[in-house]
């Protein structure tokens, strides 16, 4: 691949003064990474340039037909000042899985990781240091062809932007209330549910909006065919502890293959816990809740980390979980995962990658 050209900003912005108020994805750093794809030339002209608006033709295909994919990852500042990424190779591999489904030419995965590292190095002073804060990394690719015909693009842009963040949900590590969505569906097998593409999130907005209006943080999607089996929550994968066993929906084409999900499974198994990936019925969970066997539930995601679920509502059935408090497994998983990510405990899995 070509060398990444770097053009530094002449107008650096003020960094956030109060790191306790970062929220999620509201502030962006001084630089961004860009690389073009043009048919016949492939991916070319990788560059780090001052962060700013991108000029697009109003007929750019991404604006009309949603040919777009993205990733979410984070850079963590350790107490001794190092910068860590968490399994960045997995993000770039998944980006290519999404690319394939959306007819976007693959990127060189190792080069994608290099681009992330270079950009993080340039903007490293933006990595926040307050507890539970990090630098969110958003790689994304979209079509730029000025054309209203529906066909795979011949011209695309790969961008990476950075945002200093705190907790995704205002609840932080306090349990969230989740509404089991019975009417709208997010994805079906054969569709795009396993990819990280904007369209999946667009499909989720209406249900999320309605759930929020009645006091729920997010929705839990059911399968799009029978509406019997749980799939994932708006911005995270989902786990349940039922009678001592950890259950999580199997990846069957409509669910995102979360990197945090994959890591949770590996950590839980390393503790000797029974973890089963299979279809999980909502009726089965309601029955377990009634029998006092739905012991814990939590979501997992890069943005959300581990988010305990304190209540599930399915139609008129309200299921409180662990008295609305974080359970011991969720807490231990949170401590272990974040311990590895922020370099506070030894990384026995070899998941972290230092940026230097
Ligand atoms: C992430 O967890 O990084 C995500 O991409 C979820 C998001 C839509 C905020």
Coordinates of C-alpha atoms and ligand atoms in Angstrom, one line a residue:
X1 CA 0.0 0.0 0.0
X2 CA 1.0 3.6 -0.5
X3 CA 2.5 5.6 2.4
X4 CA -0.1 7.6 4.4
X5 CA 0.4 11.3 3.6
X6 CA -0.1 13.5 6.7
X7 CA -1.3 17.1 6.6
X8 CA -1.6 18.6 10.0
X9 CA -4.2 21.2 11.0
X10 CA -3.1 24.8 11.4
X11 CA -6.1 25.4 13.7
X12 CA -6.1 22.8 16.5
X13 CA -9.4 22.9 18.5
X14 CA -9.7 23.2 22.3
X15 CA -9.9 19.8 23.9
X16 CA -13.0 19.1 26.2
X17 CA -12.4 20.8 29.5
X18 CA -14.6 18.5 31.6
X19 CA -14.1 14.8 30.8
X20 CA -17.0 13.8 33.0
X21 CA -19.4 15.3 30.5
X22 CA -18.2 13.8 27.2
X23 CA -21.3 11.7 26.5
X24 CA -20.9 9.7 23.3
X25 CA -19.9 10.8 19.8
X26 CA -20.5 14.6 20.2
X27 CA -17.0 15.9 19.9
X28 CA -14.5 15.1 17.1
X29 CA -10.7 15.4 17.0
X30 CA -8.5 17.6 14.8
X31 CA -7.8 15.0 12.0
X32 CA -9.4 12.3 10.0
X33 CA -8.2 9.6 7.7
X34 CA -9.4 9.4 4.1
X35 CA -8.7 7.0 1.2
X36 CA -10.5 6.9 -2.2
X37 CA -11.5 3.9 -4.3
X38 CA -11.9 4.4 -8.0
X39 CA -12.7 1.6 -10.4
X40 CA -9.5 0.7 -12.3
X41 CA -7.3 2.3 -9.6
X42 CA -8.4 0.4 -6.5
X43 CA -8.0 2.0 -3.1
X44 CA -5.5 4.8 -3.3
X45 CA -4.3 8.2 -1.9
X46 CA -4.5 7.3 1.9
X47 CA -4.1 10.5 3.9
X48 CA -4.6 12.1 7.3
X49 CA -6.0 15.6 6.9
X50 CA -7.6 18.2 9.1
X51 CA -11.1 17.1 10.3
X52 CA -13.9 18.8 8.4
X53 CA -16.9 18.6 6.1
X54 CA -16.7 16.4 3.0
X55 CA -18.0 17.6 -0.3
X56 CA -20.5 15.2 -1.9
X57 CA -22.5 15.5 -5.1
X58 CA -26.2 15.7 -4.2
X59 CA -26.7 12.6 -6.4
X60 CA -24.0 10.6 -4.5
X61 CA -25.3 7.1 -4.4
X62 CA -24.8 6.6 -0.6
X63 CA -27.4 9.4 0.0
X64 CA -30.0 7.6 -2.0
X65 CA -29.4 3.9 -1.7
X66 CA -27.5 3.5 1.5
X67 CA -24.4 1.7 0.2
X68 CA -22.4 2.3 3.4
X69 CA -20.6 0.2 6.1
X70 CA -19.0 1.2 9.3
X71 CA -17.1 -0.1 12.4
X72 CA -16.7 0.9 16.0
X73 CA -13.6 0.5 18.0
X74 CA -11.8 2.3 20.8
X75 CA -8.3 3.5 21.9
X76 CA -7.7 3.3 25.6
X77 CA -5.1 5.3 27.7
X78 CA -3.5 3.2 30.4
X79 CA -2.5 4.5 33.8
X80 CA 1.1 4.3 32.8
X81 CA 0.4 6.4 29.6
X82 CA 0.4 3.7 26.9
X83 CA -2.3 3.6 24.2
X84 CA -4.1 0.3 23.6
X85 CA -6.4 -0.9 20.9
X86 CA -8.7 -3.9 21.5
X87 CA -8.6 -6.7 18.8
X88 CA -8.5 -4.2 15.9
X89 CA -7.9 -7.0 13.4
X90 CA -11.3 -8.3 14.2
X91 CA -12.9 -5.0 13.3
X92 CA -11.1 -4.8 9.9
X93 CA -12.1 -8.4 9.2
X94 CA -15.7 -7.6 10.0
X95 CA -15.5 -4.5 7.8
X96 CA -14.7 -6.7 4.9
X97 CA -17.6 -9.1 5.7
X98 CA -19.9 -6.0 5.6
X99 CA -18.1 -4.8 2.4
X100 CA -18.7 -8.1 0.7
X101 CA -22.5 -8.0 1.5
X102 CA -22.8 -4.4 0.3
X103 CA -20.7 -4.9 -2.9
X104 CA -17.9 -2.7 -1.6
X105 CA -14.4 -3.6 -2.7
X106 CA -12.4 -5.1 0.2
X107 CA -9.8 -3.1 2.1
X108 CA -6.4 -4.5 3.1
X109 CA -7.1 -5.4 6.7
X110 CA -3.6 -4.9 8.0
X111 CA -3.4 -1.6 6.3
X112 CA -6.8 -0.6 7.9
X113 CA -5.3 -1.3 11.3
X114 CA -2.2 0.7 10.4
X115 CA -4.4 3.6 9.3
X116 CA -6.2 3.5 12.7
X117 CA -2.9 3.5 14.5
X118 CA -1.5 6.4 12.5
X119 CA -4.5 8.5 13.0
X120 CA -4.7 7.7 16.8
X121 CA -1.0 8.7 17.0
X122 CA -1.6 12.0 15.4
X123 CA -4.5 12.8 17.7
X124 CA -3.2 11.0 20.8
X125 CA -3.6 14.1 23.0
X126 CA -7.3 13.7 22.5
X127 CA -7.5 10.4 24.3
X128 CA -9.3 11.2 27.5
X129 CA -7.9 9.9 30.8
X130 CA -10.8 10.1 33.2
X131 CA -12.2 6.8 34.4
X132 CA -14.3 4.9 31.8
X133 CA -13.5 7.3 29.0
X134 CA -11.8 6.4 25.7
X135 CA -11.3 7.6 22.2
X136 CA -14.0 6.1 20.0
X137 CA -12.8 5.2 16.5
X138 CA -15.3 5.1 13.6
X139 CA -14.1 3.7 10.3
X140 CA -16.7 3.9 7.6
X141 CA -17.0 3.6 3.8
X142 CA -19.6 5.0 1.5
X143 CA -20.3 5.3 -2.2
X144 CA -19.7 8.7 -3.9
X145 CA -20.8 8.0 -7.5
X146 CA -22.9 10.9 -8.8
X147 CA -25.6 8.7 -10.3
X148 CA -29.1 7.7 -9.5
X149 CA -29.0 4.2 -11.0
X150 CA -29.2 1.4 -8.5
X151 CA -26.0 -0.6 -8.9
X152 CA -22.7 -1.2 -7.0
X153 CA -20.6 1.9 -6.8
X154 CA -17.4 2.5 -8.8
X155 CA -16.2 5.3 -6.5
X156 CA -16.1 5.2 -2.7
X157 CA -14.5 6.9 0.2
X158 CA -13.0 5.2 3.3
X159 CA -12.9 7.6 6.3
X160 CA -11.9 7.2 9.9
X161 CA -12.9 9.8 12.5
X162 CA -12.2 9.9 16.2
X163 CA -14.3 11.0 19.2
X164 CA -13.4 11.2 22.9
X165 CA -16.3 9.5 24.7
X166 CA -17.7 8.5 28.1
X167 CA -20.5 6.0 28.6
X168 CA -22.9 5.4 25.7
X169 CA -26.0 5.2 27.8
X170 CA -26.6 7.9 30.4
X171 CA -27.2 5.0 32.8
X172 CA -23.5 4.1 32.7
X173 CA -23.1 0.7 34.5
X174 CA -26.6 1.1 36.0
X175 CA -29.0 -1.4 34.6
X176 CA -31.1 -0.3 31.6
X177 CA -34.8 -1.1 30.9
X178 CA -35.4 -2.9 27.6
X179 CA -38.6 -3.2 25.6
X180 CA -39.0 -6.5 23.7
X181 CA -40.2 -5.3 20.2
X182 CA -43.1 -7.3 19.0
X183 CA -44.2 -5.4 15.9
X184 CA -41.2 -4.0 14.0
X185 CA -38.3 -6.2 12.9
X186 CA -34.7 -5.3 12.3
X187 CA -33.4 -8.0 10.0
X188 CA -34.1 -11.4 8.6
X189 CA -31.7 -14.2 7.5
X190 CA -30.6 -13.4 3.9
X191 CA -30.8 -9.7 4.6
X192 CA -28.0 -7.5 6.1
X193 CA -28.5 -8.1 9.8
X194 CA -25.0 -9.6 10.2
X195 CA -23.3 -6.5 8.7
X196 CA -22.6 -3.1 10.2
X197 CA -24.4 -0.9 7.8
X198 CA -26.4 2.2 8.4
X199 CA -29.6 0.7 7.0
X200 CA -29.8 -1.7 10.0
X201 CA -29.8 1.3 12.3
X202 CA -32.2 3.2 10.2
X203 CA -34.6 0.3 10.4
X204 CA -34.3 0.4 14.2
X205 CA -35.2 4.1 14.8
X206 CA -39.0 3.9 14.9
X207 CA -39.1 1.1 17.4
X208 CA -36.4 2.8 19.6
X209 CA -38.2 6.1 19.5
X210 CA -41.5 4.5 20.6
X211 CA -39.8 2.5 23.3
X212 CA -38.0 5.6 24.6
X213 CA -41.4 7.5 24.8
X214 CA -42.6 4.9 27.3
X215 CA -39.5 4.9 29.4
X216 CA -37.3 2.2 27.9
X217 CA -33.7 2.7 26.8
X218 CA -33.6 0.4 23.9
X219 CA -35.5 -2.5 22.2
X220 CA -34.7 -6.1 22.1
X221 CA -35.4 -7.4 18.6
X222 CA -37.1 -10.7 18.0
X223 CA -36.5 -12.8 14.9
X224 CA -38.2 -11.4 11.9
X225 CA -40.1 -14.6 10.9
X226 CA -41.7 -16.0 13.9
X227 CA -41.1 -13.2 16.4
X228 CA -40.3 -15.9 19.0
X229 CA -36.6 -15.8 19.4
X230 CA -34.4 -13.0 20.7
X231 CA -31.8 -11.5 18.5
X232 CA -30.0 -8.4 19.7
X233 CA -30.6 -5.0 21.3
X234 CA -30.3 -1.8 19.3
X235 CA -26.6 -1.2 19.9
X236 CA -25.4 -4.4 21.5
X237 CA -25.6 -8.2 21.6
X238 CA -27.4 -9.8 24.4
X239 CA -26.7 -12.5 27.1
X240 CA -28.9 -14.1 29.7
X241 CA -28.0 -16.1 32.8
X242 CA -30.6 -18.8 33.3
X243 CA -30.3 -21.2 36.1
X244 CA -26.5 -20.9 36.1
X245 CA -26.0 -21.2 32.4
X246 CA -25.1 -18.3 30.1
X247 CA -27.3 -18.2 26.9
X248 CA -26.8 -15.9 23.9
X249 CA -28.5 -16.0 20.5
X250 CA -26.5 -18.0 17.9
X251 CA -25.2 -16.1 14.9
X252 CA -27.6 -17.2 12.1
X253 CA -27.3 -14.4 9.6
X254 CA -29.5 -11.7 11.1
X255 CA -27.4 -10.8 14.2
X256 CA -24.2 -8.7 14.3
X257 CA -21.1 -10.7 15.2
X258 CA -20.0 -8.5 18.0
X259 CA -16.3 -8.4 19.0
X260 CA -17.3 -7.7 22.6
X261 CA -19.7 -10.6 22.3
X262 CA -17.0 -12.9 21.1
X263 CA -14.7 -11.7 23.9
X264 CA -17.3 -12.2 26.6
X265 CA -17.9 -15.8 25.4
X266 CA -14.2 -16.5 25.6
X267 CA -13.8 -14.9 29.0
X268 CA -16.8 -16.7 30.5
X269 CA -15.6 -20.0 29.1
X270 CA -12.1 -19.4 30.6
X271 CA -13.9 -19.1 34.0
X272 CA -15.4 -22.6 33.4
X273 CA -18.9 -21.2 32.9
X274 CA -21.3 -23.0 30.6
X275 CA -22.0 -20.7 27.7
X276 CA -24.5 -21.8 25.0
X277 CA -25.0 -20.1 21.7
X278 CA -28.4 -21.2 20.4
X279 CA -31.9 -19.9 19.6
X280 CA -33.3 -18.3 22.8
X281 CA -37.1 -18.1 22.9
X282 CA -38.7 -15.1 24.5
X283 CA -41.3 -17.4 26.0
X284 CA -38.5 -19.4 27.5
X285 CA -37.1 -16.3 29.1
X286 CA -40.5 -15.2 30.4
X287 CA -41.0 -18.7 32.0
X288 CA -37.5 -18.6 33.5
X289 CA -38.3 -15.1 35.0
X290 CA -41.5 -16.4 36.5
X291 CA -39.7 -19.4 38.0
X292 CA -37.0 -17.1 39.5
X293 CA -34.4 -18.6 37.2
X294 CA -33.6 -15.6 35.0
X295 CA -30.7 -14.5 37.1
X296 CA -29.0 -11.9 35.0
X297 CA -29.1 -10.2 31.6
X298 CA -26.7 -7.9 29.9
X299 CA -25.8 -6.4 26.6
X300 CA -22.3 -6.2 25.1
X301 CA -20.9 -3.8 22.6
X302 CA -17.9 -1.6 21.9
X303 CA -19.8 1.6 22.7
X304 CA -22.0 0.1 25.4
X305 CA -19.2 -2.2 26.9
X306 CA -21.2 -4.4 29.3
X307 CA -24.7 -2.9 30.0
X308 CA -26.7 -4.8 32.6
X309 CA -30.4 -5.2 31.9
X310 CA -32.6 -4.5 34.9
X311 CA -36.0 -5.0 33.3
X312 CA -37.4 -6.6 30.2
X313 CA -40.9 -5.9 29.0
X314 CA -42.6 -8.2 26.6
X315 CA -46.1 -7.2 25.7
X316 CA -47.7 -6.7 29.2
X317 CA -45.2 -9.0 30.9
X318 CA -42.8 -7.0 33.0
X319 CA -39.7 -9.0 34.0
X320 CA -37.5 -7.5 36.7
X321 CA -34.0 -9.0 36.6
X322 CA -31.9 -9.3 39.7
X323 CA -34.0 -6.6 41.4
X324 CA -33.0 -4.1 38.8
X325 CA -29.3 -4.3 40.0
X326 CA -26.2 -5.4 38.2
X327 CA -25.5 -9.1 38.8
X328 CA -22.2 -10.7 39.9
X329 CA -21.3 -12.2 36.5
X330 CA -22.1 -9.0 34.7
X331 CA -20.0 -7.0 37.1
X332 CA -17.0 -9.5 37.0
X333 CA -17.2 -9.5 33.2
X334 CA -17.2 -5.7 33.1
X335 CA -14.2 -5.6 35.4
X336 CA -12.3 -8.2 33.4
X337 CA -13.0 -6.8 30.0
X338 CA -12.4 -3.1 31.0
X339 CA -9.4 -4.3 33.0
X340 CA -7.8 -5.8 29.9
X341 CA -8.8 -2.8 27.7
X342 CA -7.3 -0.2 30.0
X343 CA -4.3 -2.4 30.7
X344 CA -5.2 -2.7 34.4
X345 CA -4.9 -6.5 34.5
X346 CA -2.7 -8.9 32.5
X347 CA -4.0 -9.5 29.0
X348 CA -3.9 -13.3 29.0
X349 CA -5.7 -13.6 25.8
X350 CA -3.3 -11.4 23.8
X351 CA -6.1 -9.1 22.6
X352 CA -4.6 -5.6 23.1
X353 CA -2.4 -3.9 20.6
X354 CA -0.2 -1.0 21.6
X355 CA 0.0 2.1 19.5
X356 CA 3.5 3.5 19.6
Ligands
LIG1 C1 -20.4 0.2 18.7 O1 -20.7 -0.4 19.7 O2 -19.3 0.5 18.4 C2 -21.5 0.5 17.7 O3 -21.1 0.6 16.6 C3 -22.8 0.7 18.2 C4 -23.3 2.0 17.7 C5 -24.3 2.0 16.7 C6 -23.2 3.1 18.6

